[in-house]
Short mmCIF file of C-alpha atoms in Angstrom, two decimals:
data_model
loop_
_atom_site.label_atom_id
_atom_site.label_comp_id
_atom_site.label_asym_id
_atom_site.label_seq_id
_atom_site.Cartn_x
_atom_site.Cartn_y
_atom_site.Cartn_z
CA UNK A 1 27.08 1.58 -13.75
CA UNK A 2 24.45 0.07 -15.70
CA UNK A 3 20.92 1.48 -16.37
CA UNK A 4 17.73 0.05 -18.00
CA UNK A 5 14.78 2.60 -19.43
CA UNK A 6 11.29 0.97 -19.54
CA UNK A 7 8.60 2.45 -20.74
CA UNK A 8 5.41 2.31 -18.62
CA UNK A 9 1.36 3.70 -19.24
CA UNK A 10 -0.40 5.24 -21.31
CA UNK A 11 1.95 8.90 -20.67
CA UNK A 12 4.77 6.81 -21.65
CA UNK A 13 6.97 7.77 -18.18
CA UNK A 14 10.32 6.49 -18.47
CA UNK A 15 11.22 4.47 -15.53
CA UNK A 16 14.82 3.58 -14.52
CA UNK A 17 16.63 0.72 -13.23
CA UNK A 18 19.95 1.47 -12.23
CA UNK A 19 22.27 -1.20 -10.84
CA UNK A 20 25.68 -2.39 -10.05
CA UNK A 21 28.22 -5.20 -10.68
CA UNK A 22 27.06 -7.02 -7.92
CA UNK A 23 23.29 -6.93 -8.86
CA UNK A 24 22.14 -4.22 -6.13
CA UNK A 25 19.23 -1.73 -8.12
CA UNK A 26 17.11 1.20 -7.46
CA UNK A 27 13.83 1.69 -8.89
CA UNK A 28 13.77 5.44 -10.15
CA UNK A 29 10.14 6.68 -10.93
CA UNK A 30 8.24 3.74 -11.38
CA UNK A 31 5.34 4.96 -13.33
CA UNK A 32 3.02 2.22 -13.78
CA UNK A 33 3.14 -1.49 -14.90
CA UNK A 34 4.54 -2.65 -11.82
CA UNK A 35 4.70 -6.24 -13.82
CA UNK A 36 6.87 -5.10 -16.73
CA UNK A 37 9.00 -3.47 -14.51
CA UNK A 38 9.48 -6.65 -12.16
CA UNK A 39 9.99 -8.84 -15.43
CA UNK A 40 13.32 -6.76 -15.97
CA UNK A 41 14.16 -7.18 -12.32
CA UNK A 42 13.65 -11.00 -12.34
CA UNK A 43 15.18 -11.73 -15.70
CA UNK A 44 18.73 -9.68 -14.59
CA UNK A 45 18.15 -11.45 -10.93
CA UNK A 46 18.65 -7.69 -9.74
CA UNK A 47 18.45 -7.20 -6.11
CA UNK A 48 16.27 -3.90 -5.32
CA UNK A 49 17.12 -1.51 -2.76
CA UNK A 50 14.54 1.02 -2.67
CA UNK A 51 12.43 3.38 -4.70
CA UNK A 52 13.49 6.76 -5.88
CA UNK A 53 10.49 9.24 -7.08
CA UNK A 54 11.97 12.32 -8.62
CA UNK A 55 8.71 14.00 -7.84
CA UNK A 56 5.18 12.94 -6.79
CA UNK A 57 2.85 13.03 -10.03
CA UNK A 58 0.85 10.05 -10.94
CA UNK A 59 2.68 9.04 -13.76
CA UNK A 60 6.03 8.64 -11.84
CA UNK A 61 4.44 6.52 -9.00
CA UNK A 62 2.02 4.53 -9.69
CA UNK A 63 3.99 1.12 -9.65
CA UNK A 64 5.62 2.21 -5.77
CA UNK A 65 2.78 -0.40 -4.00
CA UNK A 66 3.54 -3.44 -6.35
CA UNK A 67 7.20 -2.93 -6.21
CA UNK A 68 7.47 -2.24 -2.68
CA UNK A 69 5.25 -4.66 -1.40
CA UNK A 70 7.11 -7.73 -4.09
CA UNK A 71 10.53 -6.91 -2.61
CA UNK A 72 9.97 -5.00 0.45
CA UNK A 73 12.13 -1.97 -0.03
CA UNK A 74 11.63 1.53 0.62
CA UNK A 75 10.01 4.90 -1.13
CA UNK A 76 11.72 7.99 -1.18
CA UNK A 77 10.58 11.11 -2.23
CA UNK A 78 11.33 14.82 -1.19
CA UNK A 79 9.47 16.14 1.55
CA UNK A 80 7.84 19.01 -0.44
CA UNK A 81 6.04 16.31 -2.82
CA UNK A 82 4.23 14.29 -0.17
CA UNK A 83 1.41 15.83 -0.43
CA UNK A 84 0.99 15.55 -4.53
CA UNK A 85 1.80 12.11 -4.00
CA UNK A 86 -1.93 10.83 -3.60
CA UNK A 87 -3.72 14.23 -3.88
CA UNK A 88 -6.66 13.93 -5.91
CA UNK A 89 -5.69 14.84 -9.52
CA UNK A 90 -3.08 11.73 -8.73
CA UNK A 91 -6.29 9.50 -8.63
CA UNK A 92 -7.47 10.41 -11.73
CA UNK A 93 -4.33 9.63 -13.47
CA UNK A 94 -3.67 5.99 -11.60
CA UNK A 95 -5.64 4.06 -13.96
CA UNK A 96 -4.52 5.42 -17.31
CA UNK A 97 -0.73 4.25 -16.20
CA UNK A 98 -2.08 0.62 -14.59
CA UNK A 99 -1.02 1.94 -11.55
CA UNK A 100 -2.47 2.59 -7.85
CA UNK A 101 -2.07 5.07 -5.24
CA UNK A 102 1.18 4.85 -3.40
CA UNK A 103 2.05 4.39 0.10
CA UNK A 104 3.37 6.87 2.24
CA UNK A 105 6.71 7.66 1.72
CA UNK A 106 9.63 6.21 4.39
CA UNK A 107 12.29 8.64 3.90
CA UNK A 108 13.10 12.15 2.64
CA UNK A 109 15.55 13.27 -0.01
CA UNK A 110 17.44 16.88 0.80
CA UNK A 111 19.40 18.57 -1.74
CA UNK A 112 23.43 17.40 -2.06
CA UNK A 113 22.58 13.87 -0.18
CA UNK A 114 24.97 11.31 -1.26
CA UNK A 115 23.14 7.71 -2.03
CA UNK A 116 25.77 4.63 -2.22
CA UNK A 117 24.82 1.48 -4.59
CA UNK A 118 28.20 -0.53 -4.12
CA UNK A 119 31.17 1.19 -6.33
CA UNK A 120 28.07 4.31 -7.79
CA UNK A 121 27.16 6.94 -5.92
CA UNK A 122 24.07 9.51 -6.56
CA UNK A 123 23.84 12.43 -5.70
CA UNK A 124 20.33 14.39 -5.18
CA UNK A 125 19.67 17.89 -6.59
CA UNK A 126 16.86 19.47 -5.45
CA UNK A 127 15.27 21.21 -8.78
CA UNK A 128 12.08 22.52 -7.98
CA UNK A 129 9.73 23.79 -10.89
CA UNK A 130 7.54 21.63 -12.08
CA UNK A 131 6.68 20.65 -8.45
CA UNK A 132 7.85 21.57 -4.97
CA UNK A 133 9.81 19.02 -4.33
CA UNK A 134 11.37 17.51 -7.87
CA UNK A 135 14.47 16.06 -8.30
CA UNK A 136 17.30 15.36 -10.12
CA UNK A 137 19.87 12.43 -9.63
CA UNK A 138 23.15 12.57 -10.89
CA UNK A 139 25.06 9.48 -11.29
CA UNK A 140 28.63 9.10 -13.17
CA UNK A 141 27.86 12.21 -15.38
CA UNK A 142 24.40 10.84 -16.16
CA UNK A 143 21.47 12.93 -15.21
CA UNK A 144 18.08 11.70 -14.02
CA UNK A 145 15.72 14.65 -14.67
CA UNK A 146 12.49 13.56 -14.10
CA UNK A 147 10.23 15.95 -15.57
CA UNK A 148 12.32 19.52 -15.52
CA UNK A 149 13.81 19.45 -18.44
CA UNK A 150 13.80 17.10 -21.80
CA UNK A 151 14.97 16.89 -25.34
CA UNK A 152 14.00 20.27 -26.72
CA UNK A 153 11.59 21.37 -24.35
CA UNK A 154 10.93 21.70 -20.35
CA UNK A 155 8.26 20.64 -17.82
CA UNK A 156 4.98 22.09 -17.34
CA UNK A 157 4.34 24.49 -14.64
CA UNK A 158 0.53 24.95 -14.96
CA UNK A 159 -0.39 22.20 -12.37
CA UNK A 160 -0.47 22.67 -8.82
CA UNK A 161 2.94 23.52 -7.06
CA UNK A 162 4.30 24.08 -10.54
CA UNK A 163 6.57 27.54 -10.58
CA UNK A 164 7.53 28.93 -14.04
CA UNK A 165 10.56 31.22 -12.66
CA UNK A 166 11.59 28.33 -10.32
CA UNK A 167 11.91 25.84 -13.23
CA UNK A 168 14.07 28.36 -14.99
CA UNK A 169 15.87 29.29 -12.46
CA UNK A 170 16.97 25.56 -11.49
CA UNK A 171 17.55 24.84 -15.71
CA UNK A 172 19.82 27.60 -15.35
CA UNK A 173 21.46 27.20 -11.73
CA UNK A 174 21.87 23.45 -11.39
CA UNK A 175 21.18 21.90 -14.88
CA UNK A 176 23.18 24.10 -17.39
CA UNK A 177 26.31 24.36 -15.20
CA UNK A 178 27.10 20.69 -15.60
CA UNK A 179 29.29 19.36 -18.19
CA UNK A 180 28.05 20.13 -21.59
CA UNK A 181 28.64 16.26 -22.29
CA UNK A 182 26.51 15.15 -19.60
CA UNK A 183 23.98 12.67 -20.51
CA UNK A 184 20.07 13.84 -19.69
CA UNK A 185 17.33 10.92 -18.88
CA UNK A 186 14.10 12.56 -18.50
CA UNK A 187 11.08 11.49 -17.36
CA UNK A 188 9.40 11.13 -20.93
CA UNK A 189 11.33 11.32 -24.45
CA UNK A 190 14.70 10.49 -25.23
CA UNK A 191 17.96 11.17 -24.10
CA UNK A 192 19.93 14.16 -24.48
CA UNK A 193 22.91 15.90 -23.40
CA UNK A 194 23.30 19.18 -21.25
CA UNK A 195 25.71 20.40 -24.37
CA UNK A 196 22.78 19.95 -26.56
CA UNK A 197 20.04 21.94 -24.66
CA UNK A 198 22.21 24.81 -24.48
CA UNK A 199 22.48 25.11 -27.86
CA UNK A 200 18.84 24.12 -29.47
CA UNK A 201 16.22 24.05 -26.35
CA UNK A 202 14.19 27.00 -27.48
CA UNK A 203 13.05 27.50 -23.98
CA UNK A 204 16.26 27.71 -22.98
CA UNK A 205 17.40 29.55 -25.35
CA UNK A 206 14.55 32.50 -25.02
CA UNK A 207 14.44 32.55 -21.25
CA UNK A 208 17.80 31.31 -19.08
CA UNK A 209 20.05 33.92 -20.29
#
């Protein structure tokens, strides 16, 4: 497995490219910048599949129009976000990341669904928190977060749908049980590593145990 981070709008969203040997990609939380993004996709001749949004802020979907309508692949999103998708604090945020509202989605994620990209598979985890219906993907003991957890500190919860014990509670259930050396990719920030939240995320630290 191969993966690409790019950088997109003015709240700096990580967006993720993740692709095989033979090419095949999906588009994980395209932000904004649907041009920057497609740049990558061109200049690795990567062949997209569809579009993954680990939840339905703004920020993480803002590029799912250009994207889909360029190559003609499909959004998914779980069913509890569909409604934040292009709610009205989402228009507000659209221009700051040079995005635009998406389209509706085409398919729903469920927790423990299996998603095959040639010789990868990803698997969904259903971490509610920060909204409804977030996300995690887990791919090859590399974790897509989105925006529950990052490098010394955890989502928000003060925004609509947002659950403070719920965050916690999916940290704790279905975040800290991985392997300590599994790699974290959140949704802003850099990397980490399960192993290394444990130890030094205050928030962790103060409230999972």
């Amino acid at each position: 497995m191969e993966y690409k981070k790019i950088s997109v709008g003015a709240l700096e969203t990580n967006c993720y490219i993740i692709f095989n040997k033979e090419k095949s990609a999906i588009i994980v939380d395209p932000g904004g910048e649907g041009e920057k993004i497609s740049l990558f996709i061109e200049e690795k001749k990567l062949k997209p599949l569809m579009i993954i949004n680990t939840h339905g802020h703004a920020d993480h979907c803002g590029a799912n129009k250009f994207l889909k309508e360029k190559y003609s692949i499909p959004i998914l999103i779980h069913e509890d976000d569909t409604q934040i998708l292009n709610s009205l604090e989402n228009k507000f945020i659209f221009p700051l990341m040079k995005g635009e509202p998406s389209p509706e989605p085409d398919s729903f994620l469920k927790d423990g669904d299996l998603i095959g990209l040639g010789e990868i598979t990803l698997k969904i985890i259903h971490t509610p928190g920060h909204t409804p219906g977030s996300i995690s993907i887990l791919i090859n003991g590399v974790l897509i977060s989105g925006d529950l957890i990052f490098s010394g500190s955890v989502g928000r919860t003060d925004l609509p749908g947002g659950s403070w014990s719920k965050l916690l509670e999916s940290i704790k259930n279905k975040i800290l049980t991985l392997p300590e050396e599994t790699i974290i990719l959140p949704g802003h920030g850099p990397s980490t590593t399960v192993g290394e939240e444990k130890r030094n995320n205050p928030f962790i630290n103060y409230e999972a145990y």
